[in-house]
Coordinates of C-alpha atoms and ligand atoms in Angstrom, one line a residue:
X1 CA 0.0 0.0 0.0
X2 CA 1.8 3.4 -0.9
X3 CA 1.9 5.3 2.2
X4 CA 0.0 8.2 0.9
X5 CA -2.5 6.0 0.6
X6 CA -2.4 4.7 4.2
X7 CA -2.2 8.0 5.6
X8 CA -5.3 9.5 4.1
X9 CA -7.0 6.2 5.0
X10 CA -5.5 6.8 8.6
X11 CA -7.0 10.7 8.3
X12 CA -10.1 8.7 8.0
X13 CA -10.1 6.5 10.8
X14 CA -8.9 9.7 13.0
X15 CA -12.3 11.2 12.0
X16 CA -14.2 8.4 13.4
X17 CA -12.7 8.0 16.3
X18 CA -13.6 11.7 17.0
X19 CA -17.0 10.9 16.1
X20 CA -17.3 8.5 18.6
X21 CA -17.4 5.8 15.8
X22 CA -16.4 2.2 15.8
X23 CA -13.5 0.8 14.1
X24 CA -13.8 -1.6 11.3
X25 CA -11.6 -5.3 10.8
X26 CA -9.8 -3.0 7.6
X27 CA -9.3 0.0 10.1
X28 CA -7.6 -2.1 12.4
X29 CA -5.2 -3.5 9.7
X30 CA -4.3 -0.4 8.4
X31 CA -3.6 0.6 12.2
X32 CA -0.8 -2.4 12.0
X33 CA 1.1 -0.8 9.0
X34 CA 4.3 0.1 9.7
X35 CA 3.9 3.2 7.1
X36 CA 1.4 4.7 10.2
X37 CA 3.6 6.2 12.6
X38 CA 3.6 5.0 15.9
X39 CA 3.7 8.4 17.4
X40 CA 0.5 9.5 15.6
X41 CA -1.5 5.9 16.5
X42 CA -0.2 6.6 19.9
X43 CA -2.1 10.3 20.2
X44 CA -5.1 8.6 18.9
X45 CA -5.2 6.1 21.0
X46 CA -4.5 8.8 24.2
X47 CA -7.1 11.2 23.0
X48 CA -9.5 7.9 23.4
X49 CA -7.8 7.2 26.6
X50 CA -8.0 10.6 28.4
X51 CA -11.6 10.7 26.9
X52 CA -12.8 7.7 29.0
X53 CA -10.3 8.1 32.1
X54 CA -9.0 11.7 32.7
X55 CA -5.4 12.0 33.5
X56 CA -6.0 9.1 36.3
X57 CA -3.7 5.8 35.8
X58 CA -5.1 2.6 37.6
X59 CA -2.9 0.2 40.2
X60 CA -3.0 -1.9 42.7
X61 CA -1.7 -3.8 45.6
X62 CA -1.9 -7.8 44.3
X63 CA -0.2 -11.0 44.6
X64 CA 0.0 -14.0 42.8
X65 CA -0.7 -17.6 43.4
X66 CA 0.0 -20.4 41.3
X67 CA -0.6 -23.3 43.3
X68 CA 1.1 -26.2 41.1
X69 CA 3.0 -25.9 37.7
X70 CA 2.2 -29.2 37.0
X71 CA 0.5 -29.5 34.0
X72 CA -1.0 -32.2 31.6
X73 CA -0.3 -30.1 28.7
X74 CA 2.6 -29.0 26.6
X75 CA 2.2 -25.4 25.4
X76 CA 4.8 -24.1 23.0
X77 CA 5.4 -21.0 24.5
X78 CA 5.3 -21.6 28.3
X79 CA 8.1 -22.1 30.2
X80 CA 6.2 -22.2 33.8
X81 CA 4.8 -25.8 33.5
X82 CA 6.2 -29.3 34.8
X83 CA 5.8 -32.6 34.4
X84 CA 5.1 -34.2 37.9
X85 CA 8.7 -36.3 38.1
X86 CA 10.6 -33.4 37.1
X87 CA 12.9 -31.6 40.1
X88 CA 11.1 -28.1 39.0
X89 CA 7.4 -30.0 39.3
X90 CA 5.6 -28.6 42.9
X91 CA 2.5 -28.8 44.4
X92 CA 1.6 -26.5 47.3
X93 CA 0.0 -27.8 50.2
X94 CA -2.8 -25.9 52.8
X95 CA -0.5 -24.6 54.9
X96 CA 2.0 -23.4 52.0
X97 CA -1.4 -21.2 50.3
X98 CA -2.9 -19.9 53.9
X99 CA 0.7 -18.9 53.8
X100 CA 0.7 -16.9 51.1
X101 CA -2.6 -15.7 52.2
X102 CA -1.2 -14.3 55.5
X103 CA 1.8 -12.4 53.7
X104 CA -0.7 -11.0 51.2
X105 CA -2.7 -9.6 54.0
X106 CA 0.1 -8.8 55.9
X107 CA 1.1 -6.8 53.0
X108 CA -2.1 -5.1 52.4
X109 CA -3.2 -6.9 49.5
X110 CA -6.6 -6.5 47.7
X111 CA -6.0 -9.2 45.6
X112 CA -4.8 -12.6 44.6
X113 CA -4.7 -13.8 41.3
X114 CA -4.4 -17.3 41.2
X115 CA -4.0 -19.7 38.1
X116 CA -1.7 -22.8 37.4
X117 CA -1.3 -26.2 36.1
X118 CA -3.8 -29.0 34.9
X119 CA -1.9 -31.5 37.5
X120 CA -3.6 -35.2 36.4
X121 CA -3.2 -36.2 40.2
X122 CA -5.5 -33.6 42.2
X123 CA -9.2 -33.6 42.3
X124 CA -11.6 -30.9 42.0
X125 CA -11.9 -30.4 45.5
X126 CA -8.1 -29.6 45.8
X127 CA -8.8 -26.1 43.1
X128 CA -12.1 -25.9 45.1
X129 CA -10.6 -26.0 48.9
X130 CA -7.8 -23.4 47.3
X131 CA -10.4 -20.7 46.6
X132 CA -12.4 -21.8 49.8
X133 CA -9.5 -21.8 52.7
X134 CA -8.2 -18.5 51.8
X135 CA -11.7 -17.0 51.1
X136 CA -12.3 -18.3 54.8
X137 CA -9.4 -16.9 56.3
X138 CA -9.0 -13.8 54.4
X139 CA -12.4 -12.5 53.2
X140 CA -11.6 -9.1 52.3
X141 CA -9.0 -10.2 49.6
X142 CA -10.7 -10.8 46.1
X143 CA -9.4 -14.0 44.7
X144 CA -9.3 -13.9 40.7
X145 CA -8.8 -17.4 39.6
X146 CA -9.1 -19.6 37.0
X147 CA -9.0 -19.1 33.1
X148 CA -11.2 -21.2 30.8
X149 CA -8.5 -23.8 30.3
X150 CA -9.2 -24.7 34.3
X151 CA -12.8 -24.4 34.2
X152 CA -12.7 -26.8 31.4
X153 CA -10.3 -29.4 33.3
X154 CA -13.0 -29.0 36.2
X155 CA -15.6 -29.8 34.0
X156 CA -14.3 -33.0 33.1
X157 CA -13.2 -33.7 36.4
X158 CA -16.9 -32.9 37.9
X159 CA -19.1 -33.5 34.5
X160 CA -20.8 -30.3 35.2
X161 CA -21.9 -27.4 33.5
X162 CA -19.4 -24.7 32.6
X163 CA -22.2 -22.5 34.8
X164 CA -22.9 -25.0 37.5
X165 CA -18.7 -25.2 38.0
X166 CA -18.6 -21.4 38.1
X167 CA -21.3 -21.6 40.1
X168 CA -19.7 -23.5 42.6
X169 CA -16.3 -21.9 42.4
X170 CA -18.3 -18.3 43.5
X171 CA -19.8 -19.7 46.3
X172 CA -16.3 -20.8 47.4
X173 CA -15.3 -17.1 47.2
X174 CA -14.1 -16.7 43.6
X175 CA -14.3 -12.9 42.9
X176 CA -13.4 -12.8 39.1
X177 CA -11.7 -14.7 36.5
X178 CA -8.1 -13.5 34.9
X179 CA -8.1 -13.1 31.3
X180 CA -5.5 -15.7 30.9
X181 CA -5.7 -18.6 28.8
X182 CA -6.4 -16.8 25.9
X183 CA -3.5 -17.3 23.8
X184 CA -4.7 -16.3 19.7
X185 CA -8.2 -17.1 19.1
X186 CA -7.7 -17.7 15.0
X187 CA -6.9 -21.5 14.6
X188 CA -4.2 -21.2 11.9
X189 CA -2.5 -20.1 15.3
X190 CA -3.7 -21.8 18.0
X191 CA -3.5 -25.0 16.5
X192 CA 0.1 -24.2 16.5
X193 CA 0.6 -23.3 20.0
X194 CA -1.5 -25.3 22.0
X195 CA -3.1 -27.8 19.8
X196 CA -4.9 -29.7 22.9
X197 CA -5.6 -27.0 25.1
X198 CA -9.3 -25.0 25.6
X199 CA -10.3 -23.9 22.3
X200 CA -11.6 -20.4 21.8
X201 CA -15.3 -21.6 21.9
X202 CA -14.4 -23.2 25.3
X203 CA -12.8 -19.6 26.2
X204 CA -16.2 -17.5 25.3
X205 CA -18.0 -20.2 26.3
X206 CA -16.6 -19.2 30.3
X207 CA -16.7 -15.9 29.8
X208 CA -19.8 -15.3 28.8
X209 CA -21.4 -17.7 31.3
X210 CA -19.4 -16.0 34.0
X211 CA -20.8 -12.6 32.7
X212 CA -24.3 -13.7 33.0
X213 CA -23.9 -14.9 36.3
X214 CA -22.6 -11.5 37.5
X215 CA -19.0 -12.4 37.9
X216 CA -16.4 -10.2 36.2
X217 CA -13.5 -11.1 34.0
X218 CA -10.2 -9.9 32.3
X219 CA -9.0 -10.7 28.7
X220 CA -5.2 -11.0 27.1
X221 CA -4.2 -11.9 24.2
X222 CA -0.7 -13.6 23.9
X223 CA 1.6 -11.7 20.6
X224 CA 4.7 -11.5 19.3
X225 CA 4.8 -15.7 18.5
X226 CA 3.8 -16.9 14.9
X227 CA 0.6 -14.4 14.7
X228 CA 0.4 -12.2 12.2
X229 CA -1.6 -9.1 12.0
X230 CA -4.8 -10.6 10.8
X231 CA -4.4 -12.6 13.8
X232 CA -4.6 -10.1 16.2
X233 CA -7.2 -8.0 14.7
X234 CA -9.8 -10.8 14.5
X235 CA -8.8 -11.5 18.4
X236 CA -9.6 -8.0 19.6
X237 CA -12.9 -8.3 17.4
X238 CA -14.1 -11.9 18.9
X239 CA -13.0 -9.8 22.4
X240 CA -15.3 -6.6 21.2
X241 CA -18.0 -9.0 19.7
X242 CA -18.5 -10.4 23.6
X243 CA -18.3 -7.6 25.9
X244 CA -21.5 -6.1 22.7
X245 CA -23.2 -9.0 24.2
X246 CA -22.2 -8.6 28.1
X247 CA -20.4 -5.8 29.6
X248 CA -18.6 -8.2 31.8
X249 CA -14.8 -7.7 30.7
X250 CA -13.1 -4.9 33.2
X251 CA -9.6 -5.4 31.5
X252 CA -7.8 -6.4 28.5
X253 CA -4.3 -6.9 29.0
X254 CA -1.7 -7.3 26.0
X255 CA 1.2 -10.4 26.6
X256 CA 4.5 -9.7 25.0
X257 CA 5.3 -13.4 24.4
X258 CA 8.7 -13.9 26.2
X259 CA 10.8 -16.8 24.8
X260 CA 12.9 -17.8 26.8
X261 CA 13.2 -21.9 28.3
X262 CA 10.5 -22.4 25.7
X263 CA 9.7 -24.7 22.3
X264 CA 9.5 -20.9 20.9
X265 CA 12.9 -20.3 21.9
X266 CA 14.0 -19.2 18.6
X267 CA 11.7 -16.2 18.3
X268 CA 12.8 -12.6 19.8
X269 CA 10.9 -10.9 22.2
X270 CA 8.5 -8.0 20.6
X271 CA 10.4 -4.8 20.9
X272 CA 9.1 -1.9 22.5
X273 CA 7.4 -0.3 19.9
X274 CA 5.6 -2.9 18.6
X275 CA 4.4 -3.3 22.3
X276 CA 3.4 0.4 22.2
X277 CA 1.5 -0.1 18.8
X278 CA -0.7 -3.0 20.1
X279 CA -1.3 -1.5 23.3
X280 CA -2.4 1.5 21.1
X281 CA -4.0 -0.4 18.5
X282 CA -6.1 -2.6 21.4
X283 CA -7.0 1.1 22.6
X284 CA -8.8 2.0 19.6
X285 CA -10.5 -1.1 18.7
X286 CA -11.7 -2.1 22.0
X287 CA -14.0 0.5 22.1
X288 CA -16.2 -1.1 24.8
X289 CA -13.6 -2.3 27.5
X290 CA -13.4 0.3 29.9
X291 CA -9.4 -0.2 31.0
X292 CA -6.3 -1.3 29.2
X293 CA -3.8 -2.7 31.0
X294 CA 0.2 -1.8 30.5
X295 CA 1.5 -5.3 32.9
X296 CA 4.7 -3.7 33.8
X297 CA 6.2 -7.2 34.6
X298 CA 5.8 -8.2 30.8
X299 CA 6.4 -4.7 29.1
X300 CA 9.2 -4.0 31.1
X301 CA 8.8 -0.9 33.9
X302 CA 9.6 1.9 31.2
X303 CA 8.0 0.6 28.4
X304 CA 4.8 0.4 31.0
X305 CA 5.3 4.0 32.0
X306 CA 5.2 5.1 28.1
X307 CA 2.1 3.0 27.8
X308 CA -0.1 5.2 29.8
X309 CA 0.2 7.8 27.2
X310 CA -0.6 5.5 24.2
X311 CA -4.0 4.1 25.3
X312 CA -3.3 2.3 28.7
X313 CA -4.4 3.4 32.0
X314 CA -3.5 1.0 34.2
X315 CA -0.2 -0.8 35.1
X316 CA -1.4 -3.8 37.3
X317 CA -0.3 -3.9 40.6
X318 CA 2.5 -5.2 43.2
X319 CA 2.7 -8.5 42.1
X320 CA 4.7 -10.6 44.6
X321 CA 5.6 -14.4 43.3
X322 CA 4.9 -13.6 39.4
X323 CA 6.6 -17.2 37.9
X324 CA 5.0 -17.2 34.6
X325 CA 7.1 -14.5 33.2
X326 CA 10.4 -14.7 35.3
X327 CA 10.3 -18.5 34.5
X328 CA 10.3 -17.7 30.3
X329 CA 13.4 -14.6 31.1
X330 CA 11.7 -11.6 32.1
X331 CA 14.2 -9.5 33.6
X332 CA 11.8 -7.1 35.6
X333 CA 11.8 -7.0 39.3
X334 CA 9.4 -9.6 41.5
X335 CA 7.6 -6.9 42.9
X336 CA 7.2 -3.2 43.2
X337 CA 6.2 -1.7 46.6
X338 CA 2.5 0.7 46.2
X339 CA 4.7 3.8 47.0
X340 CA 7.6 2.5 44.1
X341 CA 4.7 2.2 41.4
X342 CA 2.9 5.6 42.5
X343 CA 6.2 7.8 41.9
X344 CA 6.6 5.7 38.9
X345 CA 2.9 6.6 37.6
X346 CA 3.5 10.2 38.9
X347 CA 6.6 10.5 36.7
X348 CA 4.8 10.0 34.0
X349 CA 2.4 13.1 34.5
X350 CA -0.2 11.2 35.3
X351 CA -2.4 10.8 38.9
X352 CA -2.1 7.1 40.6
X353 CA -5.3 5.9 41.9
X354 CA -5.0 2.5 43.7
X355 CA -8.1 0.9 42.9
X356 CA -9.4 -2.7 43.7
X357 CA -10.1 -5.9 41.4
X358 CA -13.7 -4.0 40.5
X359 CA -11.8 -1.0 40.2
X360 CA -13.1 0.6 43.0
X361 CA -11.4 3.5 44.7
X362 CA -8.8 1.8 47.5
X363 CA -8.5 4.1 50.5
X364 CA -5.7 3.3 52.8
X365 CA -5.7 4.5 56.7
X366 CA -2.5 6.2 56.9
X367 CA -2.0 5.1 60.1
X368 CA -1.9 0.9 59.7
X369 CA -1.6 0.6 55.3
X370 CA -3.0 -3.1 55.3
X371 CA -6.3 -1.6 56.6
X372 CA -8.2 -0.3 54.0
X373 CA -11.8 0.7 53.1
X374 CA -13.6 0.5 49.8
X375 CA -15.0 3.7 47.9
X376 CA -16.7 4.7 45.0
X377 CA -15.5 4.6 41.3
X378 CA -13.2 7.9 40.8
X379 CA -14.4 10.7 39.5
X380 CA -12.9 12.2 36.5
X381 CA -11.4 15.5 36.4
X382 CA -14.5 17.7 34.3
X383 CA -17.1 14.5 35.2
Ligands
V47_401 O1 -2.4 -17.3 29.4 C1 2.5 -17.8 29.2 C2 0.8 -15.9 29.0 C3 -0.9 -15.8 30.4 C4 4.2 -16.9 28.3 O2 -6.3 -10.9 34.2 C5 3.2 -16.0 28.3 O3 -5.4 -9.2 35.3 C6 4.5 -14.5 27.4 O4 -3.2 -14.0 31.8 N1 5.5 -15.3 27.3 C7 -1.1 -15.8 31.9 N2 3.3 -14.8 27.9 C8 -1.0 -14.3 32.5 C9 -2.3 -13.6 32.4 C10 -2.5 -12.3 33.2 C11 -1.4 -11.6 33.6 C12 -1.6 -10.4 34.3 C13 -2.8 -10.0 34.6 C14 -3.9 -10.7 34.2 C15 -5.3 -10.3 34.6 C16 -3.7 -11.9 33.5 O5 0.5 -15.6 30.3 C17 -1.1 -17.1 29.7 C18 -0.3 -16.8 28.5 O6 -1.1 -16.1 27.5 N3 2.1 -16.6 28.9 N4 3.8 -18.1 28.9 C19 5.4 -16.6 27.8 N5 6.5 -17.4 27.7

């Protein structure tokens, strides 16, 4: 395409995103050319960004869980799993997750987000009584857990309903579902990457049953592998296509794939730009997700601190015991304490608002940080 051509096309799509209009599957192509600068995709994108949110950028105080990395499946690009022989292969006990529940209340936490291996050895009631002890022990820490890929292993554990094991899950205190899981929709991909793992019905098919049983969820989407494009743009549409139907997504969060210790080891990491683009890109096609997510731990903290002036306005939270990245070479650090990743947002001109899974204001008493109380969604500046 002769880049006059794409910029008058781009002029185009710059009018109907002033209009309030939505993006085609052509639009968002032509937002992947290279002959579009990044800088000028990246004002669009903000000008959407600073429409829905202000100058506020999104945090907060989280931990992670992942209760075994021993999994029945083989994905190419993970480097977190473990077959159940091997020396790296664990399994954590009760006492080892009330554990972790303690030192993420100790710590103030609002959040866990818990995911892991399919391990062939542990029954249902082992993912259940995970959810369940620390919702007992700790019930004012919301526990996002689960992508589709467990639900569906529960399912064929229990031979229930995708709504009935959800159902379940919630009244053992699940809060919300990550948007893990979710890899590349298109099958020319997936097929590829995870050939036996939840398909994308099976991933819509748990979304949108959580969404109609009130329960929230995140999306990703996994890049930088063997997609292409095309690939992505038909992702964010299947993405846009559900939350139409819904509301229920909070979150989409782009995945930078990292290749290190995996089948994919071959394949560099996305650079920063093309980072920037997609998080812009996702910005403007997304039209109905309220937030998009810059996960510092996968973009790398600068590259996350850029992000919030191309279309992102939140950069996920504390994150203690993050493996899934550190195990495939990220180089960022384990975690960032809530004052370290406030002066990072304020750096960036921006005003850090620590918020909670449902993004709800989080206010801290100044006296005692790990008590906190729960406000209302902030106010914009000119709302
Ligand atoms: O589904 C696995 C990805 C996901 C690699 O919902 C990899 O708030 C890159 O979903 N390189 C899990 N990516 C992480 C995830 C997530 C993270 C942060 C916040 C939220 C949220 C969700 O990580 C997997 C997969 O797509 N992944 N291995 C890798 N080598």
């Amino acid at each position: 395409m002769p880049a006059t051509s794409a910029h008058q096309q781009f002029a185009a799509i710059r009018h109907k995103v002033e209009n309030g209009e939505r993006l085609s599957r052509e639009d968002g192509m032509l937002l992947y050319d290279p002959a579009i600068p990044l800088q000028e995709l990246g004002e669009l994108a903000n000008s959407v960004r600073e429409r829905l949110h202000g100058n506020v950028a999104y945090y907060n105080i989280n931990t992670h869980l992942n209760p075994t990395n021993v999994c029945i499946y083989r994905c190419r690009f993970c480097a977190f799993r473990s077959d159940l022989r091997d020396p790296k292969g664990y399994t954590m006990s009760t006492e080892q997750v009330l554990a972790r529940g303690e030192e993420a209340y100790e710590n103030g936490c609002t959040e866990m987000h818990i995911v892991g291996g399919l391990h062939h050895k542990m029954p249902y009631s082992w993912y259940r009584g995970i959810i369940e002890t620390l919702h007992r022990a700790f019930p004012t820490i919301h526990l996002k857990a689960w992508t589709p890929v467990e639900i569906g292993w529960f399912q064929f554990l229990t031979k229930w309903s995708v709504s009935e094991v959800l159902a379940d899950l919630r009244e053992a205190g699940l809060g919300s579902l990550p948007g893990g899981g979710a890899e590349i929709f298109h099958a020319e991909v997936r097929d590829q990457l995870c050939e036996h793992k939840a398909d994308a019905h099976k991933w819509f098919e748990v979304h949108r049953a959580a969404h109609q049983l009130g329960l929230r969820s995140n999306c990703t989407m996994l890049y930088g592998h063997v997609e292409q494009a095309f690939h992505r743009i038909d992702h964010l549409l299947r993405l846009r296509e559900l939350q139409d139907e819904t509301g229920g997504f909070q979150t989409f969060i782009p995945l930078a794939f990292h290749p290190d210790n995996t089948e994919l080891a071959e394949i560099k990491k996305p650079s920063a730009l093309a980072d920037l683009r997609t998080i812009a890109v996702a910005r403007l096609m997304l039209d109905n997700v309220p937030h998009i997510k810059a996960y510092w731990i996968m973009l790398g903290i600068e590259t996350a601190q850029v992000a919030l002036h191309y279309g992102a306005d939140d950069i996920d939270g504390t994150v203690r015991h993050e493996l899934i990245y550190h195990d495939a070479g990220a180089t960022t650090p384990e975690l960032l304490t809530s004052q370290r990743i406030s002066d990072l947002i304020e750096e960036t001109g921006r005003q850090p608002v620590e918020r909670d899974t449902l993004y709800r204001h989080i206010h801290r008493d100044p006296s005692d940080p790990k008590l906190w109380t729960i406000g209302s969604p902030v106010a914009l500046a000119g709302n």
